[in-house]
CSV table of C-alpha atoms in Angstrom, one decimal:
chain,number,residue,atom,x,y,z
Z,13,UNK,CA,161.5,81.5,163.5
Z,14,UNK,CA,161.5,77.8,164.1
Z,15,UNK,CA,158.0,76.4,163.6
Z,16,UNK,CA,156.9,79.5,161.5
Z,17,UNK,CA,153.3,80.5,161.3
Z,18,UNK,CA,151.8,80.5,157.8
Z,19,UNK,CA,152.0,84.4,157.9
Z,20,UNK,CA,155.7,84.2,158.5
Z,21,UNK,CA,156.5,81.5,156.0
Z,22,UNK,CA,154.5,83.2,153.2
Z,23,UNK,CA,156.2,86.7,153.3
Z,24,UNK,CA,159.6,85.0,153.4
Z,25,UNK,CA,158.7,83.1,150.3
Z,26,UNK,CA,157.4,86.3,148.7
Z,27,UNK,CA,160.6,88.2,149.5
Z,28,UNK,CA,162.7,85.4,148.0
Z,29,UNK,CA,160.5,85.2,144.9
Z,30,UNK,CA,160.4,88.9,144.1
Z,31,UNK,CA,164.0,89.6,144.9
Z,32,UNK,CA,165.0,86.8,142.5
Z,33,UNK,CA,162.9,88.6,139.8
Z,34,UNK,CA,164.7,91.8,140.5
Z,35,UNK,CA,168.3,90.7,140.7
Z,36,UNK,CA,168.5,87.0,139.7
Z,37,UNK,CA,169.7,85.8,143.2
Z,38,UNK,CA,167.6,83.2,145.0
Z,39,UNK,CA,167.9,83.7,148.8
Z,40,UNK,CA,167.7,80.6,150.9
Z,41,UNK,CA,164.9,80.4,153.5
Z,42,UNK,CA,166.2,79.2,156.8
Z,43,UNK,CA,164.7,78.8,160.3
Z,44,UNK,CA,166.1,79.8,163.7
Z,45,UNK,CA,168.4,82.6,164.8
Z,46,UNK,CA,171.0,83.6,162.1
Z,47,UNK,CA,174.6,84.3,162.9
Z,48,UNK,CA,174.8,87.9,164.1
Z,49,UNK,CA,177.5,88.8,161.5
Z,50,UNK,CA,175.9,87.0,158.6
Z,51,UNK,CA,173.8,89.1,156.3
Z,52,UNK,CA,170.1,88.1,156.6
Z,53,UNK,CA,166.6,89.3,156.2
Z,54,UNK,CA,164.8,88.3,159.4
Z,55,UNK,CA,161.0,87.7,159.1
Z,56,UNK,CA,158.9,87.2,162.2
Z,57,UNK,CA,155.9,88.5,164.2
Z,58,UNK,CA,157.1,91.1,166.7
Z,59,UNK,CA,156.3,88.8,169.7
Z,60,UNK,CA,158.5,86.1,168.2
Z,61,UNK,CA,161.6,88.2,167.4
Z,62,UNK,CA,163.3,86.6,170.3
Z,63,UNK,CA,163.3,83.3,168.5
Z,64,UNK,CA,165.5,84.8,165.8
Z,65,UNK,CA,167.9,86.5,168.1
Z,66,UNK,CA,166.4,90.0,168.3
Z,67,UNK,CA,164.6,92.1,170.9
Z,68,UNK,CA,161.5,94.1,170.0
Z,69,UNK,CA,161.5,97.8,171.0
Z,70,UNK,CA,158.7,99.4,173.1
Z,71,UNK,CA,157.2,101.0,170.0
Z,72,UNK,CA,157.2,97.7,168.2
Z,73,UNK,CA,155.6,95.9,171.1
Z,74,UNK,CA,152.8,98.6,171.1
Z,75,UNK,CA,151.9,98.0,167.4
Z,76,UNK,CA,148.5,96.6,166.5
Z,77,UNK,CA,148.0,93.4,164.5
Z,78,UNK,CA,148.6,95.3,161.2
Z,79,UNK,CA,151.5,97.4,162.4
Z,80,UNK,CA,154.7,97.0,160.3
Z,81,UNK,CA,158.4,97.0,161.3
Z,82,UNK,CA,161.2,97.5,158.8
Z,83,UNK,CA,164.6,98.2,160.3
Z,84,UNK,CA,168.2,97.4,160.1
Z,85,UNK,CA,170.1,95.8,162.9
Z,86,UNK,CA,173.8,95.3,162.1
Z,87,UNK,CA,173.9,93.0,159.1
Z,88,UNK,CA,170.2,92.0,159.5
Z,89,UNK,CA,167.1,93.6,158.0
Z,90,UNK,CA,164.2,93.0,160.2
Z,91,UNK,CA,160.8,92.5,158.5
Z,92,UNK,CA,158.2,92.1,161.3
Z,93,UNK,CA,154.6,92.8,162.1
Z,94,UNK,CA,152.5,93.4,165.2
Z,95,UNK,CA,150.3,90.5,164.1
Z,96,UNK,CA,149.8,88.1,161.2
Z,97,UNK,CA,148.8,90.7,158.6
Z,98,UNK,CA,151.5,93.1,159.8
Z,99,UNK,CA,154.2,90.6,158.9
Z,100,UNK,CA,152.8,90.2,155.4
Z,101,UNK,CA,152.4,93.9,154.9
Z,102,UNK,CA,155.9,94.6,156.2
Z,103,UNK,CA,157.4,92.3,153.4
Z,104,UNK,CA,155.5,94.2,150.7
Z,105,UNK,CA,156.5,97.5,152.3
Z,106,UNK,CA,160.2,96.5,152.0
Z,107,UNK,CA,159.7,95.4,148.4
Z,108,UNK,CA,158.1,98.7,147.5
Z,109,UNK,CA,161.0,100.6,149.0
Z,110,UNK,CA,163.2,98.6,146.5
Z,111,UNK,CA,161.0,99.8,143.6
Z,112,UNK,CA,158.3,97.1,143.2
Z,113,UNK,CA,154.8,98.3,142.5
Z,114,UNK,CA,151.5,96.4,142.0
Z,115,UNK,CA,149.1,98.9,140.3
Z,116,UNK,CA,146.4,96.4,139.4
Z,117,UNK,CA,145.9,92.6,139.7
Z,118,UNK,CA,148.0,90.1,137.8
Z,119,UNK,CA,151.4,90.3,136.2
Z,120,UNK,CA,150.5,93.1,133.9
Z,121,UNK,CA,150.0,95.4,136.9
Z,122,UNK,CA,153.4,94.6,138.4
Z,123,UNK,CA,156.4,96.8,138.0
Z,124,UNK,CA,159.7,94.9,138.8
Z,125,UNK,CA,162.9,96.9,139.3
Z,126,UNK,CA,166.1,95.7,137.6
Z,127,UNK,CA,168.7,95.7,140.4
Z,128,UNK,CA,172.3,94.8,140.0
Z,129,UNK,CA,172.7,95.1,143.7
Z,130,UNK,CA,169.9,95.1,146.3
Z,131,UNK,CA,170.9,97.8,148.7
Z,132,UNK,CA,168.9,98.4,151.8
Z,133,UNK,CA,170.0,101.6,153.6
Z,134,UNK,CA,169.4,102.3,157.3
Z,135,UNK,CA,165.8,101.8,158.2
Z,136,UNK,CA,163.8,102.5,161.4
Z,137,UNK,CA,160.1,102.0,160.6
Z,138,UNK,CA,157.5,101.0,163.1
Z,139,UNK,CA,154.0,102.2,162.3
Z,140,UNK,CA,150.3,101.3,162.3
Z,141,UNK,CA,148.0,102.0,159.4
Z,142,UNK,CA,146.3,105.4,159.3
Z,143,UNK,CA,142.8,103.8,159.3
Z,144,UNK,CA,141.7,100.5,160.8
Z,145,UNK,CA,139.2,99.3,158.2
Z,146,UNK,CA,140.1,99.6,154.5
Z,147,UNK,CA,137.9,97.9,152.0
Z,148,UNK,CA,136.7,97.8,148.4
Z,149,UNK,CA,136.3,95.1,145.8
Z,150,UNK,CA,136.3,92.4,148.5
Z,151,UNK,CA,134.1,90.0,146.7
Z,152,UNK,CA,133.8,88.8,143.1
Z,153,UNK,CA,130.8,90.4,141.4
Z,154,UNK,CA,130.4,87.5,139.0
Z,155,UNK,CA,130.1,84.7,141.5
Z,156,UNK,CA,133.7,83.6,140.9
Z,157,UNK,CA,133.1,82.8,137.3
Z,158,UNK,CA,136.7,83.5,136.6
Z,159,UNK,CA,138.5,82.1,139.6
Z,160,UNK,CA,142.1,82.8,138.6
Z,161,UNK,CA,141.3,86.5,137.9
Z,162,UNK,CA,139.4,86.9,141.2
Z,163,UNK,CA,142.2,85.2,143.0
Z,164,UNK,CA,144.5,87.8,141.5
Z,165,UNK,CA,142.1,90.5,142.8
Z,166,UNK,CA,142.3,89.1,146.3
Z,167,UNK,CA,146.1,88.9,146.1
Z,168,UNK,CA,146.2,92.6,144.9
Z,169,UNK,CA,143.9,93.7,147.7
Z,170,UNK,CA,146.4,92.3,150.2
Z,171,UNK,CA,149.3,94.0,148.5
Z,172,UNK,CA,147.3,97.2,148.6
Z,173,UNK,CA,146.7,96.7,152.3
Z,174,UNK,CA,142.9,96.3,152.1
Z,175,UNK,CA,141.7,94.2,154.9
Z,176,UNK,CA,138.0,93.8,155.2
Z,177,UNK,CA,135.6,91.1,154.0
Z,178,UNK,CA,138.0,89.4,151.6
Z,179,UNK,CA,137.0,86.0,150.4
Z,180,UNK,CA,139.1,82.9,150.0
Z,181,UNK,CA,139.0,81.6,146.3
Z,182,UNK,CA,137.1,78.4,145.9
Z,183,UNK,CA,138.9,75.1,145.0
Z,184,UNK,CA,141.5,72.8,146.6
Z,185,UNK,CA,144.3,74.6,144.9
Z,186,UNK,CA,143.5,77.8,146.8
Z,187,UNK,CA,143.3,76.1,150.3
Z,188,UNK,CA,144.9,78.5,152.8
Z,189,UNK,CA,145.2,81.3,150.2
Z,190,UNK,CA,143.8,84.0,152.4
Z,191,UNK,CA,145.1,82.6,155.6
Z,192,UNK,CA,148.7,82.8,154.4
Z,193,UNK,CA,148.1,86.4,153.6
Z,194,UNK,CA,146.9,87.2,157.1
Z,195,UNK,CA,143.2,86.6,156.9
Z,196,UNK,CA,140.6,89.3,156.9
Z,197,UNK,CA,138.4,91.4,159.2
Z,198,UNK,CA,134.7,90.6,158.7
Z,199,UNK,CA,131.2,91.4,160.0
Z,200,UNK,CA,127.9,89.9,160.8
Z,201,UNK,CA,125.4,90.4,158.0
Z,202,UNK,CA,125.5,92.4,154.8
Z,203,UNK,CA,124.7,95.9,153.7
Z,204,UNK,CA,121.1,97.1,153.9
Z,205,UNK,CA,120.6,94.2,156.3
Z,206,UNK,CA,117.1,94.7,157.6
Z,207,UNK,CA,115.7,93.0,154.5
Z,208,UNK,CA,117.8,89.9,155.2
Z,209,UNK,CA,116.9,89.8,158.9
Z,210,UNK,CA,113.2,90.2,158.3
Z,211,UNK,CA,112.6,89.3,154.6
Z,212,UNK,CA,109.3,90.4,153.2
Z,213,UNK,CA,109.0,87.3,151.0
Z,214,UNK,CA,108.9,85.1,154.2
Z,215,UNK,CA,107.0,87.3,156.6
Z,216,UNK,CA,104.8,89.9,154.9
Z,217,UNK,CA,101.8,87.7,154.3
Z,218,UNK,CA,101.6,86.6,158.0
Z,219,UNK,CA,102.9,89.8,159.5
Z,220,UNK,CA,102.1,92.9,157.4
Z,221,UNK,CA,102.3,95.0,160.5
Z,222,UNK,CA,106.1,94.5,160.6
Z,223,UNK,CA,106.4,96.4,157.4
Z,224,UNK,CA,105.9,100.1,156.5
Z,225,UNK,CA,102.5,101.8,156.3
Z,226,UNK,CA,102.7,104.0,153.2
Z,227,UNK,CA,99.7,105.9,151.8
Z,228,UNK,CA,97.4,104.1,154.2
Z,229,UNK,CA,98.4,100.5,153.4
Z,230,UNK,CA,101.1,98.1,154.5
Z,231,UNK,CA,103.7,97.4,151.9
Z,232,UNK,CA,106.5,94.7,151.6
Z,233,UNK,CA,109.0,97.1,150.1
Z,234,UNK,CA,110.7,100.0,152.0
Z,235,UNK,CA,111.8,100.1,155.6
Z,236,UNK,CA,110.5,98.3,158.7
Z,237,UNK,CA,107.9,99.5,161.1
Z,238,UNK,CA,110.4,100.2,163.8
Z,239,UNK,CA,107.9,101.1,166.5
Z,240,UNK,CA,106.5,97.6,166.4
Z,241,UNK,CA,107.9,95.7,169.5
Z,242,UNK,CA,108.1,92.4,167.6
Z,243,UNK,CA,110.3,94.0,164.9
Z,244,UNK,CA,112.6,95.4,167.6
Z,245,UNK,CA,112.7,92.0,169.3
Z,246,UNK,CA,113.7,90.2,166.1
Z,247,UNK,CA,116.4,92.8,165.4
Z,248,UNK,CA,117.6,92.5,169.0
Z,249,UNK,CA,117.7,88.7,168.8
Z,250,UNK,CA,119.8,88.9,165.6
Z,251,UNK,CA,122.2,91.4,167.2
Z,252,UNK,CA,122.6,89.2,170.3
Z,253,UNK,CA,123.4,86.2,168.2
Z,254,UNK,CA,125.9,88.3,166.2
Z,255,UNK,CA,127.4,89.7,169.4
Z,256,UNK,CA,128.1,86.1,170.6
Z,257,UNK,CA,129.9,85.4,167.4
Z,258,UNK,CA,131.8,88.6,167.7
Z,259,UNK,CA,132.9,87.7,171.2
Z,260,UNK,CA,134.3,84.4,170.0
Z,261,UNK,CA,136.1,85.7,166.9
Z,262,UNK,CA,138.4,88.8,167.1
Z,263,UNK,CA,138.2,89.2,163.3
Z,264,UNK,CA,134.5,90.2,163.5
Z,265,UNK,CA,134.4,94.0,163.7
Z,266,UNK,CA,130.7,94.7,164.0
Z,267,UNK,CA,127.1,93.6,163.5
Z,268,UNK,CA,125.4,95.0,160.5
Z,269,UNK,CA,122.2,96.8,161.4
Z,270,UNK,CA,121.7,98.9,158.3
Z,271,UNK,CA,118.5,100.2,156.9
Z,272,UNK,CA,117.1,99.0,153.6
Z,273,UNK,CA,118.1,100.8,150.5
Z,274,UNK,CA,115.9,103.6,149.2
Z,275,UNK,CA,113.1,105.3,151.1
Z,276,UNK,CA,109.7,103.9,152.1
Z,277,UNK,CA,109.6,105.0,155.7
Z,278,UNK,CA,106.7,103.9,157.9
Z,279,UNK,CA,103.9,106.4,158.3
Z,280,UNK,CA,102.0,104.7,161.1
Z,281,UNK,CA,101.1,107.1,164.0
Z,282,UNK,CA,103.6,105.4,166.4
Z,283,UNK,CA,106.5,105.7,163.9
Z,284,UNK,CA,105.5,109.3,162.9
Z,285,UNK,CA,105.5,110.4,166.5
Z,286,UNK,CA,109.2,109.5,166.7
Z,287,UNK,CA,110.3,110.2,163.1
Z,288,UNK,CA,108.7,113.7,163.0
Z,289,UNK,CA,110.5,115.0,166.0
Z,290,UNK,CA,113.1,116.2,163.5
Z,291,UNK,CA,111.4,116.5,160.1
Z,292,UNK,CA,114.7,117.1,158.3
Z,293,UNK,CA,115.9,113.5,158.7
Z,294,UNK,CA,114.8,109.9,159.2
Z,295,UNK,CA,118.0,109.2,161.3
Z,296,UNK,CA,116.0,109.9,164.4
Z,297,UNK,CA,113.8,106.8,164.2
Z,298,UNK,CA,116.8,104.7,163.1
Z,299,UNK,CA,118.8,105.8,166.1
Z,300,UNK,CA,115.8,105.5,168.4
Z,301,UNK,CA,115.5,101.8,167.4
Z,302,UNK,CA,119.2,100.9,167.2
Z,303,UNK,CA,120.1,102.6,170.5
Z,304,UNK,CA,117.6,100.4,172.3
Z,305,UNK,CA,119.0,97.3,170.6
Z,306,UNK,CA,122.5,98.4,171.4
Z,307,UNK,CA,121.7,99.0,175.1
Z,308,UNK,CA,120.3,95.4,175.4
Z,309,UNK,CA,123.4,94.0,173.6
Z,310,UNK,CA,125.8,95.9,175.8
Z,311,UNK,CA,124.3,94.4,178.9
Z,312,UNK,CA,125.6,91.0,177.8
Z,313,UNK,CA,128.4,91.9,175.4
Z,314,UNK,CA,130.3,95.0,176.4
Z,315,UNK,CA,132.6,95.0,173.4
Z,316,UNK,CA,129.9,94.3,170.7
Z,317,UNK,CA,129.4,97.0,168.1
Z,318,UNK,CA,126.3,97.7,166.0
Z,319,UNK,CA,126.8,99.3,162.6
Z,320,UNK,CA,124.4,101.5,160.6
Z,321,UNK,CA,124.3,104.0,157.8
Z,322,UNK,CA,123.9,107.7,157.8
Z,323,UNK,CA,122.5,107.5,154.2
Z,324,UNK,CA,120.0,109.1,151.9
Z,325,UNK,CA,116.9,109.9,154.0
Z,326,UNK,CA,118.9,109.3,157.2
Z,327,UNK,CA,122.0,111.3,156.2
Z,328,UNK,CA,121.3,114.2,158.6
Z,329,UNK,CA,122.0,114.2,162.3
Z,330,UNK,CA,118.8,114.5,164.4
Z,331,UNK,CA,118.4,117.4,166.7
Z,332,UNK,CA,117.3,115.3,169.7
Z,333,UNK,CA,119.2,112.0,169.6
Z,334,UNK,CA,122.7,110.8,169.0
Z,335,UNK,CA,124.3,107.3,168.5
Z,336,UNK,CA,124.9,105.1,171.5
Z,337,UNK,CA,128.6,104.5,172.3
Z,338,UNK,CA,128.5,101.0,170.8
Z,339,UNK,CA,126.9,102.1,167.6
Z,340,UNK,CA,129.2,102.7,164.6
Z,341,UNK,CA,127.9,105.3,162.0
Z,342,UNK,CA,129.0,104.8,158.4
Z,343,UNK,CA,128.5,108.1,156.7
Z,344,UNK,CA,127.9,107.8,153.0
Z,345,UNK,CA,129.0,110.3,150.4
Z,346,UNK,CA,125.9,109.3,148.4
Z,347,UNK,CA,124.9,112.0,145.8
Z,348,UNK,CA,127.0,114.6,147.5
Z,349,UNK,CA,130.4,115.2,146.0
Z,350,UNK,CA,131.5,113.0,143.1
Z,351,UNK,CA,133.5,115.9,141.7
Z,352,UNK,CA,135.3,118.7,143.6
Z,353,UNK,CA,136.7,118.2,147.0
Z,354,UNK,CA,134.3,118.8,149.9
Z,355,UNK,CA,137.0,121.1,151.3
Z,356,UNK,CA,136.4,123.4,148.4
Z,357,UNK,CA,133.9,126.0,149.6
Z,358,UNK,CA,132.5,126.3,146.1
Z,359,UNK,CA,131.8,122.6,145.8
Z,360,UNK,CA,128.0,123.0,146.2
Z,361,UNK,CA,126.7,119.7,147.6
Z,362,UNK,CA,130.2,118.8,148.5
Z,363,UNK,CA,130.3,121.6,151.0
Z,364,UNK,CA,126.9,120.3,152.3
Z,365,UNK,CA,128.6,116.9,152.8
Z,366,UNK,CA,131.4,118.5,154.8
Z,367,UNK,CA,128.8,120.1,157.1
Z,368,UNK,CA,127.3,116.7,157.7
Z,369,UNK,CA,130.7,115.2,158.4
Z,370,UNK,CA,131.5,117.9,160.9
Z,371,UNK,CA,128.2,117.5,162.7
Z,372,UNK,CA,128.3,113.7,163.0
Z,373,UNK,CA,132.0,113.3,163.9
Z,374,UNK,CA,131.9,114.8,167.5
Z,375,UNK,CA,128.9,112.6,168.5
Z,376,UNK,CA,130.1,109.3,166.9
Z,377,UNK,CA,132.3,107.0,168.9
Z,378,UNK,CA,133.1,104.9,165.8
Z,379,UNK,CA,132.9,106.8,162.5
Z,380,UNK,CA,133.2,105.1,159.1
Z,381,UNK,CA,133.1,106.6,155.6
Z,382,UNK,CA,131.3,105.0,152.7
Z,383,UNK,CA,132.6,106.3,149.3
Z,384,UNK,CA,131.8,105.7,145.7
Z,385,UNK,CA,135.2,105.9,143.9
Z,386,UNK,CA,134.9,104.2,140.6
Z,387,UNK,CA,131.2,103.5,140.9
Z,388,UNK,CA,128.6,106.2,140.0
Z,389,UNK,CA,131.4,108.5,139.0
Z,390,UNK,CA,133.2,106.0,136.8
Z,391,UNK,CA,133.0,108.2,133.7
Z,392,UNK,CA,134.5,111.2,135.6
Z,393,UNK,CA,137.9,112.2,134.5
Z,394,UNK,CA,140.4,110.2,136.6
Z,395,UNK,CA,142.5,113.2,137.9
Z,396,UNK,CA,139.4,114.8,139.5
Z,397,UNK,CA,139.0,112.1,142.1
Z,398,UNK,CA,142.8,111.6,142.4
Z,399,UNK,CA,143.2,115.2,143.3
Z,400,UNK,CA,140.5,115.0,146.0
Z,401,UNK,CA,142.2,112.2,147.9
Z,402,UNK,CA,145.2,113.9,149.4
Z,403,UNK,CA,143.0,116.8,150.5
Z,404,UNK,CA,140.0,114.8,151.9
Z,405,UNK,CA,141.6,111.7,153.5
Z,406,UNK,CA,143.9,113.6,155.9
Z,407,UNK,CA,140.9,115.6,157.0
Z,408,UNK,CA,139.1,112.4,157.8
Z,409,UNK,CA,142.1,111.3,159.8
Z,410,UNK,CA,142.0,114.5,161.9
Z,411,UNK,CA,138.3,113.8,162.6
Z,412,UNK,CA,139.2,110.4,163.9
Z,413,UNK,CA,137.5,108.3,161.2
Z,414,UNK,CA,137.8,104.6,161.9
Z,415,UNK,CA,137.8,103.3,158.3
Z,416,UNK,CA,136.6,103.3,154.7
Z,417,UNK,CA,134.6,101.3,152.3
Z,418,UNK,CA,134.2,102.2,148.6
Z,419,UNK,CA,131.8,100.9,146.0
Z,420,UNK,CA,134.0,100.2,142.9
Z,421,UNK,CA,132.5,97.4,140.8
Z,422,UNK,CA,136.0,96.3,139.7
Z,423,UNK,CA,136.1,98.7,136.7
Z,424,UNK,CA,139.8,98.2,136.2
Z,425,UNK,CA,139.8,99.5,132.6
Z,426,UNK,CA,139.1,103.0,133.6
Z,427,UNK,CA,140.0,103.2,137.3
Z,428,UNK,CA,143.0,101.0,138.1
Z,429,UNK,CA,145.3,103.9,139.1
Z,430,UNK,CA,142.5,105.4,141.2
Z,431,UNK,CA,142.0,102.1,143.1
Z,432,UNK,CA,145.8,102.0,143.7
Z,433,UNK,CA,145.9,105.6,144.9
Z,434,UNK,CA,143.0,105.4,147.3
Z,435,UNK,CA,144.1,102.1,148.8
Z,436,UNK,CA,147.5,103.5,149.5
Z,437,UNK,CA,146.3,106.7,151.0
Z,438,UNK,CA,143.9,104.8,153.3
Z,439,UNK,CA,146.9,102.8,154.5
Z,440,UNK,CA,149.0,106.0,155.0
Z,441,UNK,CA,147.2,109.2,154.9
Z,442,UNK,CA,150.4,111.1,154.3
Z,443,UNK,CA,151.1,109.2,151.0
Z,444,UNK,CA,151.5,111.3,147.9
Z,445,UNK,CA,151.9,110.5,144.2
Z,446,UNK,CA,153.1,112.2,141.1
Z,447,UNK,CA,153.5,111.8,137.4
Z,448,UNK,CA,156.7,113.0,135.7
Z,449,UNK,CA,155.8,114.6,132.4
Z,450,UNK,CA,158.5,115.9,130.0
Z,451,UNK,CA,157.9,119.1,128.0
Z,452,UNK,CA,157.6,117.1,124.8
Z,453,UNK,CA,154.8,115.0,126.4
Z,454,UNK,CA,153.0,118.1,127.5
Z,455,UNK,CA,153.2,119.4,124.0
Z,456,UNK,CA,151.5,116.2,122.8
Z,457,UNK,CA,154.5,115.1,120.6
Z,458,UNK,CA,155.4,112.1,122.8
Z,459,UNK,CA,153.5,109.9,125.2
Z,460,UNK,CA,155.0,106.9,126.8
Z,461,UNK,CA,152.4,105.2,129.0
Z,462,UNK,CA,154.8,102.7,130.5
Z,463,UNK,CA,157.0,105.6,131.7
Z,464,UNK,CA,154.0,107.3,133.3
Z,465,UNK,CA,153.0,104.2,135.1
Z,466,UNK,CA,156.4,103.2,136.4
Z,467,UNK,CA,157.1,106.8,137.5
Z,468,UNK,CA,154.1,106.7,139.9
Z,469,UNK,CA,155.9,106.8,143.1
Z,470,UNK,CA,155.7,106.9,146.9
Z,471,UNK,CA,157.2,110.0,148.4
Z,472,UNK,CA,157.5,111.2,152.0
């Protein structure tokens, strides 16, 4: 369109750049409505298609900000999105239909088709992603010591349709890097956030009563004394401030109100009276505290969302309390099933994890999943986790799961195809992949790794 947004200009440039790599032809980038009979790729946000001479259909107008449109209209190919990220995603979607792949960051992870002619058959695609939040490897683990590499990582995350807590690379040369790619969803706070809201290093000496009573003495490590009114007030004040920011910025999805890592639950009589109502889990005292905070926040900010973990000692659903409607539960697969699919009835602790999923899902308005692909199970044989994905993720979809996060630690040397696979199946839970293997390769007499990689494909 005339006066293009950065998220319209950038995908147009990406289409021109990659198509030139594939066939040698450099397409000109023009602004305004093209001649109806002239072949053209039209790039625009859905609500701006009128500026380039096209009308959005009802399905296209109903798309969310990440929804993609790829369709033919006479001699035009329309590449559009429901919002800024959707336009960027739509461009990569079209390129993938032509044979491009980005299996891991940088040029070595890219597969470029060699095309004598770029042929785009009839298309009629208008779809939203299967899951709203899709996140892993969003921040450099080394403090950006290698900026170009980590910029490649962020670029790859966008190509893989991951959308949460991405960071703009530092330095003047990367100004606008993330904005052009559609920006990112974000949150208030970080994981295991209580320790950051009420840090023991600052407060334990003056207020030991804010911290857990364990074995008859107050300790700086562990959880908080949630029955203490001053603790609840500080958590509430933090949440109210976060809710104000959330109301001002549509990219903020929730306020992190997650328990500290590990155990160390308070044993004071007031906490025990709440926590012991269901001895099988500590989630009861967590929900008791967070529901009160959530109720106060909702009085002023109806759309604010608090986020907490069902994790380790709080993994089980209590028998007497459920999450408030504005509390998002992130259910963690911690130490449950790093091997067989949880849908396998013989999966041991995996089957226990499924029981927990099935119990939490009906009582949780916003349900997230926290996985550990490529983290604790990084020595596991790659196909084991790969085979789990097409079984488990559609099940999550049927349960109405909101989104995913996975701890990965950027172990590209062993897990690059795994990262590619789970990112794609989070974007489209119906995605499938396969490897073509010849009889000679099965017999071990021939192995062509490049052939294996380039034959990894998207199928309906």
